Amino acid sequence: MKTTTVRLYSLDYSNLKTYFAAALFILGNLVLPQLCHLVPQGGVTLLPIYFFTLIAAYKYGWKVGLLTAVFSPVLNHLLFGMPPAGVLPAILLKSILLALVAGYLAKRVNNVSIPVLALVVLAYQLVGTLGEWAMVGNLSLALQDFRIGIPGMVLQVFGGYLFIRYLIAK
């Protein structure tokens, strides 16, 4: 697999760029789910709420990722009612895990590749599924992303790779 070296950042909470970058990614996480919800079952199939969180954390560090991970689902819930209150804690858990894993691996490997992004997506989904199972006590519900959301995971890996590599790699 091809590995591409990109300029990765680790923005701090004292830096205004952190909040500007997070705001842009949060906006992306507000718009993309609305577009995906135009397609029947688009939200649960494409998992759009995680897309810009992955990019934010991988490109700009876990702090930007964490801001994006927390505010994206909460604002989507408050503005659009999606995700519903019942699944919001599980989505927050997975979103936060995604930000932490993506930020950590990006700093550790210092490049972007499809296998690394696949590892990020698999890691947050596996641990998040276990956490969701513990929260809701229903394994079938916790496994929903693996039963229905595989296209969304593929979109995160390949779309995230292309987005990081071509649009913000400069």
Coordinates of N, CA, C and O in Angstrom, one line a residue:
M1 N 0.8 -1.2 0.0 CA 0.0 0.0 0.0 C 0.9 1.2 0.0 O 1.9 1.3 0.7
K2 N 0.4 2.2 -0.7 CA 1.2 3.5 -0.8 C 1.0 4.3 0.5 O -0.1 4.5 1.0
T3 N 2.1 4.8 1.0 CA 2.1 5.7 2.1 C 2.5 7.1 1.7 O 3.4 7.2 0.9
T4 N 1.7 8.1 2.1 CA 2.0 9.4 1.7 C 2.4 10.3 3.0 O 1.6 10.2 4.0
T5 N 3.5 10.9 2.9 CA 3.9 11.8 4.0 C 3.1 13.1 3.8 O 3.1 13.7 2.7
V6 N 2.5 13.6 4.9 CA 1.8 14.8 4.9 C 2.2 15.6 6.1 O 2.8 15.1 7.0
R7 N 1.9 16.9 6.0 CA 2.2 17.8 7.1 C 1.1 17.6 8.1 O -0.1 17.9 7.9
L8 N 1.4 17.0 9.3 CA 0.4 16.8 10.3 C 0.7 17.8 11.4 O 1.9 18.2 11.7
Y9 N -0.3 18.3 12.1 CA -0.2 19.3 13.1 C -0.7 18.7 14.5 O -1.5 17.8 14.5
S10 N -0.3 19.3 15.5 CA -0.8 19.0 16.8 C -1.1 20.4 17.5 O -0.3 21.0 18.2
L11 N -2.3 20.9 17.2 CA -2.7 22.2 17.7 C -3.1 22.1 19.2 O -3.7 21.1 19.6
D12 N -2.8 23.2 19.9 CA -3.1 23.2 21.3 C -4.3 24.0 21.6 O -4.7 24.9 20.8
Y13 N -4.9 23.8 22.8 CA -6.2 24.6 23.1 C -5.9 26.1 23.3 O -6.9 26.8 23.2
S14 N -4.7 26.5 23.5 CA -4.4 27.9 23.6 C -4.3 28.6 22.2 O -4.2 29.8 22.1
N15 N -4.3 27.8 21.2 CA -4.1 28.3 19.8 C -5.5 28.6 19.2 O -6.3 27.7 19.1
L16 N -5.7 29.8 18.7 CA -7.0 30.1 18.0 C -7.2 29.2 16.8 O -8.4 28.9 16.5
K17 N -6.2 28.8 16.1 CA -6.4 27.9 15.0 C -7.1 26.6 15.3 O -7.7 26.0 14.5
T18 N -6.9 26.1 16.6 CA -7.5 24.9 17.0 C -9.0 25.1 16.9 O -9.7 24.2 16.4
Y19 N -9.6 26.2 17.4 CA -11.0 26.4 17.4 C -11.5 26.7 16.0 O -12.6 26.3 15.7
F20 N -10.8 27.4 15.2 CA -11.2 27.6 13.8 C -11.2 26.3 13.0 O -12.2 26.1 12.3
A21 N -10.2 25.5 13.2 CA -10.2 24.2 12.5 C -11.3 23.3 13.0 O -12.0 22.7 12.1
A22 N -11.5 23.3 14.3 CA -12.6 22.4 14.8 C -13.9 22.9 14.3 O -14.8 22.1 13.9
A23 N -14.1 24.2 14.2 CA -15.4 24.8 13.8 C -15.7 24.4 12.3 O -16.8 24.0 12.0
L24 N -14.7 24.4 11.5 CA -14.8 24.0 10.1 C -15.2 22.5 10.0 O -16.1 22.1 9.2
F25 N -14.5 21.6 10.8 CA -14.8 20.2 10.8 C -16.2 19.9 11.4 O -16.9 19.0 10.9
I26 N -16.6 20.7 12.4 CA -17.9 20.5 13.0 C -19.0 20.9 11.9 O -20.0 20.2 11.8
L27 N -18.7 22.0 11.2 CA -19.7 22.4 10.1 C -19.8 21.2 9.1 O -20.9 20.9 8.7
G28 N -18.7 20.6 8.7 CA -18.7 19.5 7.8 C -19.5 18.3 8.4 O -20.3 17.7 7.7
N29 N -19.4 18.1 9.7 CA -20.1 17.0 10.3 C -21.6 17.4 10.6 O -22.4 16.6 10.9
L30 N -22.0 18.7 10.4 CA -23.4 19.0 10.4 C -24.0 18.9 9.0 O -25.1 18.4 8.9
V31 N -23.3 19.3 8.0 CA -23.8 19.2 6.6 C -23.8 17.8 6.0 O -24.8 17.4 5.5
L32 N -22.7 17.1 6.2 CA -22.7 15.7 5.6 C -23.8 14.8 6.1 O -24.4 14.1 5.3
P33 N -24.0 14.7 7.4 CA -25.1 13.8 7.8 C -26.5 14.3 7.2 O -27.3 13.4 6.9
Q34 N -26.7 15.5 7.1 CA -28.0 16.0 6.5 C -28.1 15.5 5.1 O -29.2 15.1 4.6
L35 N -27.0 15.6 4.3 CA -27.0 15.1 2.9 C -27.2 13.6 2.9 O -28.0 13.1 2.1
C36 N -26.6 12.9 3.8 CA -26.7 11.4 3.8 C -28.1 11.0 4.3 O -28.6 9.9 3.8
H37 N -28.8 11.8 5.1 CA -30.1 11.4 5.5 C -31.2 11.6 4.4 O -32.3 11.2 4.6
L38 N -30.8 12.2 3.3 CA -31.7 12.3 2.2 C -31.8 11.0 1.5 O -32.8 10.7 0.8
V39 N -30.9 10.1 1.7 CA -30.9 8.7 1.2 C -31.6 7.8 2.3 O -31.2 7.9 3.4
P40 N -32.5 6.9 1.9 CA -33.1 6.0 2.9 C -32.0 5.2 3.6 O -31.1 4.7 2.9
Q41 N -32.0 5.2 4.9 CA -31.0 4.5 5.8 C -29.6 5.1 5.5 O -28.6 4.4 5.9
G42 N -29.5 6.3 5.0 CA -28.2 6.9 4.7 C -27.3 7.1 5.9 O -26.1 7.0 5.9
G43 N -27.9 7.5 7.0 CA -27.2 7.8 8.2 C -26.6 6.5 8.8 O -25.4 6.5 9.2
V44 N -27.4 5.5 9.0 CA -26.9 4.2 9.6 C -26.0 3.4 8.7 O -25.1 2.7 9.1
T45 N -26.1 3.7 7.4 CA -25.3 3.0 6.4 C -23.9 3.7 6.2 O -22.9 3.0 6.1
L46 N -24.0 5.0 6.1 CA -22.8 5.7 5.7 C -22.0 6.3 6.9 O -20.9 6.8 6.7
L47 N -22.6 6.3 8.1 CA -21.9 6.8 9.3 C -21.3 8.1 9.1 O -20.1 8.3 9.5
P48 N -22.0 9.1 8.6 CA -21.4 10.4 8.2 C -20.9 11.2 9.4 O -20.0 12.1 9.2
I49 N -21.4 11.0 10.6 CA -21.1 11.8 11.8 C -19.6 11.7 12.1 O -19.0 12.5 12.8
Y50 N -19.0 10.6 11.7 CA -17.6 10.4 12.1 C -16.6 10.8 11.0 O -15.4 10.9 11.3
F51 N -17.0 11.2 9.8 CA -16.1 11.4 8.7 C -15.1 12.6 9.0 O -13.9 12.4 8.9
F52 N -15.6 13.7 9.4 CA -14.7 14.9 9.6 C -14.0 14.8 10.9 O -13.0 15.5 11.1
T53 N -14.5 14.0 11.8 CA -13.8 13.8 13.1 C -12.5 13.1 12.8 O -11.5 13.4 13.4
L54 N -12.6 12.1 12.0 CA -11.4 11.3 11.6 C -10.4 12.3 10.9 O -9.2 12.3 11.3
I55 N -10.8 13.1 10.0 CA -9.9 14.0 9.3 C -9.3 15.0 10.3 O -8.1 15.3 10.3
A56 N -10.2 15.6 11.1 CA -9.7 16.6 12.1 C -8.6 16.1 13.0 O -7.6 16.7 13.2
A57 N -8.9 14.9 13.6 CA -7.9 14.3 14.5 C -6.7 13.9 13.9 O -5.6 14.0 14.4
Y58 N -6.8 13.3 12.7 CA -5.6 12.8 12.0 C -4.7 13.9 11.5 O -3.5 13.9 11.6
K59 N -5.3 14.9 10.9 CA -4.5 16.0 10.4 C -4.1 17.1 11.4 O -3.0 17.6 11.3
Y60 N -5.0 17.4 12.4 CA -4.7 18.5 13.3 C -4.5 18.1 14.7 O -4.3 18.9 15.6
G61 N -4.5 16.8 15.0 CA -4.2 16.3 16.3 C -5.5 16.0 17.1 O -6.6 16.4 16.8
W62 N -5.3 15.3 18.2 CA -6.4 14.8 19.0 C -7.2 15.9 19.7 O -8.4 15.7 19.9
K63 N -6.6 17.1 19.9 CA -7.4 18.2 20.5 C -8.5 18.7 19.6 O -9.6 18.9 20.0
V64 N -8.1 19.0 18.3 CA -9.1 19.4 17.3 C -10.1 18.3 17.1 O -11.3 18.5 17.0
G65 N -9.6 17.1 17.1 CA -10.5 15.9 16.9 C -11.4 15.8 18.0 O -12.6 15.5 17.8
L66 N -11.0 16.0 19.3 CA -11.9 15.9 20.4 C -13.0 16.9 20.4 O -14.1 16.6 20.7
L67 N -12.6 18.2 20.1 CA -13.6 19.2 20.0 C -14.7 18.8 18.9 O -15.9 18.9 19.1
T68 N -14.2 18.3 17.8 CA -15.1 17.9 16.7 C -15.9 16.7 17.1 O -17.1 16.7 16.9
A69 N -15.3 15.8 17.8 CA -16.0 14.6 18.3 C -17.1 14.8 19.2 O -18.2 14.2 19.2
V70 N -17.0 15.8 20.1 CA -18.0 16.1 21.1 C -19.1 17.0 20.5 O -20.3 16.7 20.7
F71 N -18.7 18.1 19.9 CA -19.6 19.1 19.4 C -20.5 18.6 18.2 O -21.6 19.0 18.1
S72 N -19.9 17.8 17.4 CA -20.6 17.4 16.2 C -21.9 16.6 16.5 O -23.0 17.0 16.1
P73 N -21.8 15.5 17.3 CA -23.1 14.8 17.6 C -24.1 15.6 18.5 O -25.3 15.6 18.2
V74 N -23.5 16.4 19.4 CA -24.4 17.2 20.3 C -25.1 18.2 19.5 O -26.4 18.4 19.6
L75 N -24.4 19.0 18.6 CA -25.1 20.0 17.8 C -26.1 19.4 16.8 O -27.2 19.9 16.6
N76 N -25.7 18.2 16.2 CA -26.6 17.6 15.3 C -27.9 17.1 16.0 O -29.0 17.3 15.5
H77 N -27.7 16.7 17.3 CA -28.9 16.3 18.1 C -29.8 17.5 18.4 O -31.0 17.4 18.2
L78 N -29.1 18.6 18.8 CA -29.9 19.8 19.2 C -30.6 20.4 18.0 O -31.7 20.9 18.1
L79 N -29.9 20.5 16.9 CA -30.4 21.2 15.7 C -31.4 20.3 14.9 O -32.3 20.9 14.3
F80 N -31.1 19.1 14.8 CA -31.8 18.2 13.8 C -32.5 17.0 14.4 O -33.2 16.2 13.7
G81 N -32.2 16.8 15.7 CA -32.8 15.6 16.4 C -32.2 14.3 16.0 O -32.6 13.2 16.4
M82 N -31.1 14.4 15.3 CA -30.3 13.2 14.9 C -28.9 13.4 15.3 O -28.3 14.4 15.0
P83 N -28.3 12.5 16.0 CA -28.8 11.2 16.5 C -29.8 11.4 17.6 O -29.8 12.3 18.4
P84 N -30.8 10.4 17.7 CA -31.7 10.5 18.8 C -31.1 10.4 20.1 O -30.0 9.8 20.3
A85 N -31.7 10.9 21.2 CA -31.1 10.9 22.5 C -30.7 9.6 23.0 O -29.7 9.4 23.7
G86 N -31.4 8.5 22.6 CA -31.1 7.2 23.1 C -29.8 6.6 22.6 O -29.2 5.8 23.3
V87 N -29.3 7.1 21.5 CA -28.1 6.6 20.9 C -27.0 7.6 21.0 O -25.8 7.3 20.7
L88 N -27.3 8.8 21.4 CA -26.3 9.9 21.5 C -25.1 9.5 22.4 O -23.9 9.7 22.0
P89 N -25.3 8.9 23.6 CA -24.1 8.5 24.4 C -23.2 7.5 23.6 O -21.9 7.6 23.7
A90 N -23.7 6.5 22.9 CA -22.9 5.6 22.2 C -22.1 6.3 21.0 O -21.0 6.0 20.8
I91 N -22.8 7.2 20.4 CA -22.1 7.9 19.3 C -21.1 8.8 19.8 O -20.0 8.9 19.2
L92 N -21.3 9.4 20.9 CA -20.3 10.3 21.6 C -19.1 9.4 22.0 O -17.9 9.8 21.8
L93 N -19.3 8.2 22.5 CA -18.2 7.3 22.9 C -17.4 7.0 21.7 O -16.2 7.1 21.7
K94 N -18.0 6.5 20.6 CA -17.3 6.2 19.4 C -16.6 7.3 18.8 O -15.4 7.2 18.3
S95 N -17.2 8.5 18.8 CA -16.6 9.7 18.2 C -15.4 10.1 19.0 O -14.3 10.4 18.4
I96 N -15.5 10.1 20.3 CA -14.3 10.4 21.2 C -13.2 9.4 21.0 O -12.0 9.8 20.8
L97 N -13.5 8.1 20.9 CA -12.5 7.1 20.7 C -11.8 7.3 19.3 O -10.6 7.2 19.2
L98 N -12.6 7.7 18.3 CA -12.1 7.9 17.0 C -11.1 9.1 17.0 O -10.0 8.9 16.5
A99 N -11.4 10.1 17.7 CA -10.5 11.3 17.8 C -9.2 10.9 18.5 O -8.1 11.3 18.1
L100 N -9.3 10.2 19.6 CA -8.1 9.8 20.3 C -7.2 8.8 19.6 O -6.0 9.0 19.5
V101 N -7.8 7.8 19.0 CA -7.1 6.8 18.2 C -6.4 7.5 17.0 O -5.3 7.2 16.7
A102 N -7.2 8.3 16.2 CA -6.7 8.9 15.0 C -5.5 9.9 15.4 O -4.5 9.9 14.7
G103 N -5.7 10.7 16.4 CA -4.7 11.6 16.8 C -3.4 10.9 17.2 O -2.3 11.3 16.9
Y104 N -3.6 9.8 18.0 CA -2.4 9.1 18.5 C -1.7 8.4 17.3 O -0.5 8.5 17.2
L105 N -2.4 7.7 16.5 CA -1.7 7.0 15.4 C -1.1 8.0 14.4 O 0.0 7.7 13.8
A106 N -1.8 9.1 14.1 CA -1.2 10.1 13.2 C 0.2 10.6 13.7 O 1.1 10.7 13.0
K107 N 0.2 10.9 15.0 CA 1.4 11.3 15.6 C 2.5 10.2 15.6 O 3.7 10.5 15.4
R108 N 2.1 9.0 15.8 CA 3.0 7.9 16.0 C 3.6 7.5 14.6 O 4.8 7.3 14.5
V109 N 2.8 7.5 13.5 CA 3.3 7.0 12.2 C 3.8 8.2 11.4 O 4.5 8.0 10.4
N110 N 3.2 9.4 11.6 CA 3.6 10.6 10.9 C 3.4 10.6 9.4 O 4.2 11.1 8.7
N111 N 2.4 9.8 8.9 CA 2.1 9.8 7.5 C 0.7 9.2 7.4 O 0.1 8.9 8.4
V112 N 0.2 9.3 6.2 CA -1.2 8.8 6.0 C -1.2 7.6 5.0 O -0.5 7.7 4.0
S113 N -1.8 6.5 5.4 CA -1.9 5.4 4.5 C -3.3 4.7 4.7 O -3.9 4.8 5.8
I114 N -3.7 4.0 3.7 CA -5.0 3.3 3.9 C -5.0 2.2 5.0 O -5.9 2.2 5.8
P115 N -3.9 1.4 5.2 CA -3.9 0.5 6.3 C -4.0 1.2 7.6 O -4.6 0.7 8.6
V116 N -3.3 2.3 7.8 CA -3.3 3.0 9.1 C -4.8 3.5 9.3 O -5.3 3.4 10.5
L117 N -5.4 4.1 8.3 CA -6.7 4.6 8.5 C -7.7 3.5 8.8 O -8.7 3.6 9.6
A118 N -7.5 2.3 8.1 CA -8.3 1.2 8.4 C -8.2 0.7 9.8 O -9.2 0.3 10.5
L119 N -6.9 0.7 10.3 CA -6.7 0.4 11.7 C -7.4 1.3 12.7 O -8.0 0.9 13.7
V120 N -7.4 2.6 12.4 CA -8.1 3.6 13.2 C -9.6 3.3 13.2 O -10.2 3.3 14.3
V121 N -10.2 3.1 12.1 CA -11.6 2.9 12.0 C -12.0 1.6 12.7 O -12.9 1.5 13.4
L122 N -11.2 0.5 12.4 CA -11.5 -0.8 13.1 C -11.3 -0.7 14.6 O -12.2 -1.2 15.4
A123 N -10.3 0.0 15.1 CA -10.1 0.2 16.5 C -11.2 0.9 17.2 O -11.7 0.4 18.2
Y124 N -11.6 2.1 16.7 CA -12.7 2.8 17.4 C -14.0 2.1 17.3 O -14.8 2.1 18.2
Q125 N -14.2 1.4 16.2 CA -15.5 0.6 16.0 C -15.5 -0.6 17.0 O -16.6 -0.8 17.6
L126 N -14.4 -1.3 17.1 CA -14.4 -2.5 18.0 C -14.6 -2.1 19.4 O -15.4 -2.6 20.2
V127 N -13.8 -1.1 19.9 CA -13.8 -0.7 21.3 C -15.2 0.0 21.5 O -15.8 -0.2 22.6
G128 N -15.6 0.8 20.6 CA -16.9 1.5 20.7 C -18.1 0.6 20.8 O -19.0 0.8 21.5
T129 N -18.0 -0.5 20.0 CA -19.1 -1.5 20.0 C -19.1 -2.2 21.4 O -20.2 -2.4 21.9
L130 N -18.0 -2.5 22.0 CA -18.0 -3.1 23.3 C -18.6 -2.1 24.3 O -19.3 -2.5 25.2
G131 N -18.2 -0.9 24.2 CA -18.7 0.2 25.1 C -20.2 0.3 24.9 O -21.0 0.5 25.9
E132 N -20.7 0.3 23.7 CA -22.1 0.5 23.4 C -22.9 -0.7 24.0 O -23.9 -0.6 24.5
W133 N -22.3 -1.9 23.8 CA -22.9 -3.1 24.4 C -23.1 -3.0 25.9 O -24.1 -3.3 26.4
A134 N -22.0 -2.5 26.5 CA -22.1 -2.3 28.0 C -23.1 -1.3 28.4 O -23.8 -1.4 29.4
M135 N -23.3 -0.2 27.6 CA -24.3 0.8 27.9 C -25.7 0.4 27.6 O -26.6 0.7 28.5
V136 N -26.0 -0.3 26.5 CA -27.3 -0.6 26.2 C -27.7 -2.0 26.5 O -28.9 -2.4 26.6
G137 N -26.8 -2.9 26.8 CA -27.0 -4.3 27.1 C -27.6 -5.1 26.0 O -28.2 -6.1 26.3
N138 N -27.5 -4.6 24.8 CA -28.0 -5.3 23.6 C -27.0 -5.5 22.6 O -26.6 -4.5 21.9
L139 N -26.4 -6.7 22.4 CA -25.3 -7.0 21.5 C -25.8 -6.7 20.0 O -25.0 -6.2 19.3
S140 N -27.0 -7.1 19.7 CA -27.4 -6.9 18.3 C -27.5 -5.4 18.0 O -27.0 -5.0 16.9
L141 N -27.9 -4.6 18.9 CA -27.9 -3.1 18.6 C -26.5 -2.6 18.6 O -26.2 -1.7 17.7
A142 N -25.7 -3.1 19.4 CA -24.3 -2.6 19.5 C -23.5 -3.0 18.2 O -22.6 -2.3 17.8
L143 N -23.9 -4.1 17.6 CA -23.2 -4.5 16.3 C -23.8 -3.9 15.1 O -23.4 -4.3 14.0
Q144 N -24.7 -3.0 15.2 CA -25.4 -2.4 14.0 C -24.4 -1.8 13.0 O -24.6 -2.0 11.8
D145 N -23.3 -1.1 13.5 CA -22.4 -0.5 12.6 C -21.7 -1.6 11.7 O -21.4 -1.4 10.6
F146 N -21.5 -2.8 12.3 CA -20.9 -3.9 11.6 C -21.9 -4.6 10.7 O -21.5 -5.2 9.7
R147 N -23.1 -4.5 11.0 CA -24.1 -5.2 10.2 C -24.6 -4.3 9.0 O -24.8 -4.8 7.9
I148 N -24.7 -3.0 9.3 CA -25.2 -2.1 8.3 C -24.2 -1.0 7.8 O -24.2 -0.6 6.7
G149 N -23.3 -0.6 8.7 CA -22.4 0.5 8.4 C -21.1 0.2 7.7 O -20.2 1.1 7.7
I150 N -20.9 -1.0 7.2 CA -19.6 -1.3 6.5 C -19.4 -0.3 5.4 O -18.2 0.2 5.2
P151 N -20.4 0.1 4.5 CA -20.1 1.2 3.5 C -19.6 2.5 4.1 O -18.7 3.1 3.6
G152 N -20.1 2.8 5.3 CA -19.6 4.0 6.0 C -18.2 3.9 6.4 O -17.4 4.9 6.4
M153 N -17.8 2.7 6.9 CA -16.4 2.5 7.4 C -15.5 2.6 6.2 O -14.4 3.2 6.3
V154 N -15.9 2.0 5.1 CA -15.1 2.1 3.8 C -14.9 3.5 3.4 O -13.9 4.0 3.0
L155 N -16.0 4.3 3.4 CA -16.0 5.7 3.1 C -15.1 6.4 4.0 O -14.3 7.3 3.5
Q156 N -15.1 6.1 5.3 CA -14.1 6.8 6.2 C -12.7 6.5 5.8 O -11.9 7.5 5.8
V157 N -12.4 5.3 5.5 CA -11.0 4.9 5.2 C -10.5 5.5 3.9 O -9.5 6.3 3.8
F158 N -11.3 5.3 2.8 CA -10.8 5.7 1.5 C -11.1 7.2 1.3 O -10.3 8.0 0.8
G159 N -12.2 7.7 1.8 CA -12.5 9.1 1.6 C -11.6 9.9 2.5 O -11.2 11.0 2.1
G160 N -11.4 9.5 3.7 CA -10.4 10.1 4.6 C -9.1 10.2 4.1 O -8.4 11.2 4.1
Y161 N -8.6 9.1 3.5 CA -7.3 9.1 2.8 C -7.2 10.1 1.7 O -6.3 10.9 1.7
L162 N -8.2 10.1 0.8 CA -8.1 11.0 -0.3 C -8.3 12.5 0.2 O -7.6 13.4 -0.3
F163 N -9.1 12.7 1.2 CA -9.3 14.1 1.7 C -8.0 14.6 2.3 O -7.5 15.7 2.0
I164 N -7.4 13.8 3.2 CA -6.1 14.2 3.8 C -5.0 14.4 2.8 O -4.3 15.3 2.8
R165 N -4.9 13.4 1.9 CA -3.8 13.4 0.9 C -3.9 14.5 -0.1 O -2.9 15.2 -0.4
Y166 N -5.1 14.7 -0.7 CA -5.2 15.7 -1.8 C -5.7 17.1 -1.4 O -5.3 18.0 -2.0
L167 N -6.6 17.2 -0.4 CA -7.1 18.5 -0.2 C -6.4 19.3 0.9 O -6.4 20.5 0.8
I168 N -5.9 18.6 1.9 CA -5.2 19.3 3.0 C -3.8 18.9 3.3 O -3.2 19.2 4.3
A169 N -3.2 18.2 2.3 CA -1.8 17.7 2.5 C -0.8 18.8 2.3 O 0.4 18.6 2.6
K170 N -1.2 19.9 1.8 CA -0.2 20.9 1.5 C 0.2 21.7 2.8 O -0.6 22.0 3.7

